[in-house]
Coordinates of C-alpha atoms in Angstrom, one line a residue:
M1 CA -80.3 -32.2 -42.7
E2 CA -81.3 -31.6 -46.3
V3 CA -78.7 -32.3 -49.3
S4 CA -79.7 -31.3 -52.9
I5 CA -78.5 -34.4 -54.4
E6 CA -79.6 -36.8 -57.3
P7 CA -82.7 -38.8 -55.8
T8 CA -81.6 -42.7 -56.0
W9 CA -78.2 -41.3 -54.1
K10 CA -79.9 -39.3 -51.5
S11 CA -82.1 -42.4 -50.2
K12 CA -78.8 -44.5 -50.1
L13 CA -77.5 -41.7 -48.0
Q14 CA -79.8 -40.2 -45.9
G15 CA -78.8 -41.6 -42.8
E16 CA -75.2 -40.4 -43.4
F17 CA -76.0 -36.7 -44.1
E18 CA -77.9 -37.2 -40.6
K19 CA -74.3 -38.3 -38.7
D20 CA -72.3 -36.1 -36.6
Y21 CA -69.3 -36.1 -38.6
F22 CA -71.1 -35.0 -41.9
L23 CA -73.4 -32.2 -39.8
K24 CA -69.8 -30.7 -39.0
L25 CA -68.5 -31.1 -42.3
A26 CA -71.8 -29.5 -44.0
Q27 CA -71.1 -26.4 -41.4
F28 CA -67.2 -25.8 -42.0
V29 CA -67.8 -26.4 -45.7
K30 CA -70.8 -23.4 -45.5
E31 CA -68.3 -21.2 -43.8
E32 CA -65.7 -21.6 -46.5
Y33 CA -68.1 -20.8 -49.2
K34 CA -68.5 -17.8 -46.8
T35 CA -65.1 -16.4 -46.5
K36 CA -63.1 -17.9 -49.3
T37 CA -62.9 -18.8 -53.1
I38 CA -63.8 -22.4 -52.9
Y39 CA -64.0 -24.9 -55.8
P40 CA -66.1 -26.2 -57.3
P41 CA -69.2 -24.1 -57.2
G42 CA -71.6 -25.3 -54.3
S43 CA -74.1 -26.3 -56.8
L44 CA -71.8 -28.7 -58.3
I45 CA -70.5 -30.2 -55.3
F46 CA -72.6 -33.3 -55.7
N47 CA -72.5 -33.2 -59.6
A48 CA -70.7 -36.9 -59.9
F49 CA -73.8 -38.1 -58.0
N50 CA -76.1 -35.9 -60.2
L51 CA -74.9 -37.0 -63.6
C52 CA -74.7 -40.6 -62.4
P53 CA -77.8 -42.1 -60.5
F54 CA -76.8 -45.0 -58.5
Q55 CA -79.0 -47.4 -60.8
N56 CA -76.5 -46.8 -63.4
V57 CA -73.2 -46.8 -62.1
K58 CA -70.9 -49.4 -63.8
A59 CA -67.3 -48.4 -63.1
V60 CA -66.1 -46.3 -60.7
I61 CA -62.7 -43.6 -61.1
I62 CA -61.4 -42.8 -58.0
G63 CA -59.5 -39.0 -57.5
Q64 CA -58.2 -37.2 -54.9
D65 CA -59.2 -33.2 -54.8
P66 CA -60.9 -31.3 -57.1
Y67 CA -58.6 -29.2 -59.4
H68 CA -58.1 -25.9 -57.1
G69 CA -57.4 -23.5 -60.3
P70 CA -60.3 -21.1 -61.5
G71 CA -62.9 -22.5 -63.9
Q72 CA -61.4 -26.1 -63.6
A73 CA -63.4 -27.9 -61.3
H74 CA -67.2 -29.1 -61.8
G75 CA -67.5 -31.8 -59.3
L76 CA -66.3 -34.6 -61.8
C77 CA -62.5 -35.8 -60.9
F78 CA -60.3 -35.7 -63.6
S79 CA -62.8 -33.6 -65.6
V80 CA -62.7 -29.8 -66.7
R81 CA -65.2 -27.2 -68.4
D82 CA -65.3 -27.0 -72.0
G83 CA -62.8 -24.7 -73.2
V84 CA -60.3 -25.5 -70.2
D85 CA -56.8 -26.6 -71.3
F86 CA -56.1 -30.3 -70.1
P87 CA -54.6 -30.5 -66.8
P88 CA -51.5 -33.0 -67.6
S89 CA -53.0 -36.3 -65.8
L90 CA -55.9 -35.6 -68.1
N91 CA -54.1 -35.3 -71.4
N92 CA -51.9 -38.7 -69.9
I93 CA -55.5 -40.6 -69.7
F94 CA -56.2 -39.4 -73.2
K95 CA -52.8 -40.4 -74.4
E96 CA -53.3 -43.7 -72.6
I97 CA -56.8 -44.2 -74.4
E98 CA -55.7 -43.2 -78.0
S99 CA -52.9 -46.2 -77.1
D100 CA -55.3 -48.8 -75.9
T101 CA -58.1 -48.4 -78.0
G102 CA -57.7 -46.2 -80.7
I103 CA -60.2 -43.3 -79.7
Q104 CA -58.5 -40.2 -80.7
K105 CA -57.9 -37.5 -78.4
P106 CA -60.9 -35.2 -77.9
K107 CA -61.3 -31.5 -78.1
N108 CA -62.6 -30.7 -74.7
G109 CA -61.7 -32.3 -71.4
N110 CA -65.7 -32.3 -69.9
L111 CA -66.4 -36.0 -68.7
E112 CA -69.9 -35.9 -68.3
R113 CA -70.1 -37.9 -71.3
W114 CA -68.4 -40.6 -69.6
A115 CA -71.1 -39.9 -66.7
S116 CA -73.6 -40.1 -68.4
Q117 CA -72.8 -43.9 -69.4
G118 CA -72.2 -44.8 -66.0
V119 CA -68.7 -43.4 -64.9
L120 CA -68.6 -42.2 -61.5
L121 CA -66.0 -39.9 -61.4
L122 CA -65.4 -39.6 -57.8
N123 CA -63.5 -37.2 -55.8
A124 CA -62.1 -38.1 -52.3
T125 CA -63.1 -35.1 -51.3
L126 CA -65.3 -32.8 -52.8
T127 CA -64.2 -29.3 -52.5
V128 CA -60.9 -27.7 -52.0
R129 CA -60.0 -23.8 -51.5
A130 CA -58.6 -21.9 -54.5
H131 CA -54.7 -22.4 -54.9
Q132 CA -54.3 -24.6 -52.2
A133 CA -54.4 -28.6 -52.8
G134 CA -55.6 -30.4 -50.0
S135 CA -57.1 -27.5 -48.2
H136 CA -60.2 -29.5 -47.5
Q137 CA -59.0 -32.7 -46.5
K138 CA -59.4 -34.5 -43.4
K139 CA -62.2 -32.6 -42.5
G140 CA -65.1 -35.8 -43.3
W141 CA -65.0 -36.1 -47.4
E142 CA -62.8 -39.3 -46.6
E143 CA -65.6 -41.0 -44.3
F144 CA -68.6 -39.7 -46.9
T145 CA -66.9 -41.0 -49.7
D146 CA -65.6 -44.3 -48.0
R147 CA -69.2 -44.6 -47.4
I148 CA -70.2 -44.6 -51.0
I149 CA -67.6 -46.9 -52.0
G150 CA -68.6 -49.2 -49.5
I151 CA -72.2 -49.0 -50.8
L152 CA -71.1 -49.5 -54.3
N153 CA -69.2 -52.3 -53.6
N154 CA -71.7 -53.9 -51.3
E155 CA -74.8 -53.2 -53.1
K156 CA -73.5 -53.7 -56.9
Q157 CA -72.5 -56.3 -58.9
N158 CA -69.9 -57.0 -61.4
L159 CA -68.2 -53.1 -61.3
V160 CA -65.0 -52.0 -62.4
F161 CA -62.7 -49.7 -60.0
F162 CA -59.9 -47.8 -61.7
L163 CA -57.4 -47.1 -58.4
W164 CA -54.4 -44.9 -59.9
G165 CA -52.1 -44.2 -57.2
A166 CA -50.9 -44.9 -53.6
Y167 CA -53.9 -42.8 -52.6
A168 CA -56.6 -44.6 -54.9
Q169 CA -55.4 -47.9 -54.0
K170 CA -55.3 -47.2 -50.1
K171 CA -59.4 -45.9 -50.3
G172 CA -60.3 -48.8 -52.4
E173 CA -58.4 -51.3 -50.2
A174 CA -61.6 -52.9 -49.1
I175 CA -63.2 -53.8 -52.6
D176 CA -64.5 -57.2 -53.0
R177 CA -62.4 -58.4 -56.0
S178 CA -64.3 -61.5 -56.5
N179 CA -67.3 -59.4 -57.0
H180 CA -65.7 -56.3 -58.9
L181 CA -63.1 -55.8 -61.1
V182 CA -60.4 -53.7 -59.7
L183 CA -57.7 -51.9 -62.2
E184 CA -54.9 -50.5 -60.6
S185 CA -51.5 -48.8 -61.4
V186 CA -49.5 -45.5 -60.9
H187 CA -51.1 -42.5 -61.0
P188 CA -51.3 -40.7 -64.7
S189 CA -49.6 -37.8 -63.0
P190 CA -46.6 -36.7 -65.6
L191 CA -44.5 -37.8 -62.4
S192 CA -45.3 -41.1 -62.7
A193 CA -47.1 -42.4 -65.6
S194 CA -44.2 -43.8 -67.5
R195 CA -43.5 -46.1 -64.4
G196 CA -46.9 -48.2 -65.6
F197 CA -49.7 -46.1 -66.6
F198 CA -48.8 -45.6 -69.9
G199 CA -49.6 -49.2 -71.5
N200 CA -51.9 -50.5 -67.9
K201 CA -54.8 -51.0 -70.9
H202 CA -57.2 -50.2 -68.1
F203 CA -60.0 -48.3 -70.8
S204 CA -59.8 -51.8 -72.8
K205 CA -60.2 -54.1 -69.8
C206 CA -63.0 -52.3 -68.4
N207 CA -64.9 -52.8 -71.5
D208 CA -64.0 -56.4 -71.5
Y209 CA -65.3 -57.1 -68.2
L210 CA -68.5 -55.0 -69.2
T211 CA -69.4 -57.2 -71.9
E212 CA -68.4 -60.4 -70.3
H213 CA -71.3 -59.3 -68.0
G214 CA -73.8 -58.4 -70.5
V215 CA -73.7 -54.8 -70.0
E216 CA -72.9 -51.9 -72.3
P217 CA -69.5 -50.9 -72.6
I218 CA -68.1 -47.4 -72.1
N219 CA -67.4 -45.2 -75.1
W220 CA -64.2 -43.2 -73.8
R221 CA -64.3 -40.8 -76.6

């Protein structure tokens, strides 16, 4: 089937778009957008890929679901649109960045600036019903995003994967640690951040690794 996605990703994923699970997923998602309020807007489902072409990927942050409140989700995990209040997990991410690197908390939580530098902000599930967390889980998105992680793992070298929380760690358990840096900690949620997210120094560790391998580090502003 025809999917509107950035060309380098399209070339990698075209075979996936023809598989039965994806065709069923596409039909489900299409019907959901017709009958319910779904986030993000349909044009932004593949925003993470459109802003970070395959050849540009340096680092991958794995989230779970899009935000399910109005005006928040725009296709990048943990990110919100300009002018939207920082959700608690994102607020804690910026706290750790400031503690780790000295970069002060920015004025907005739109992480397109990270995506443009090669950070793939990948949710495991790419759509969700308004106010219903997890409502599009187990419909096929997880299989699709597992395939993406597999392609990155197998076809790239020296990526940095951020796996925060048990869900992301399970999703990334097959990543080859001899070819990539895998950074694991508890989730930045207020429920867990004080038990090992704060002080994990993942952002400086990422940049040290990229620099060691001759790759331009990320400006975590």
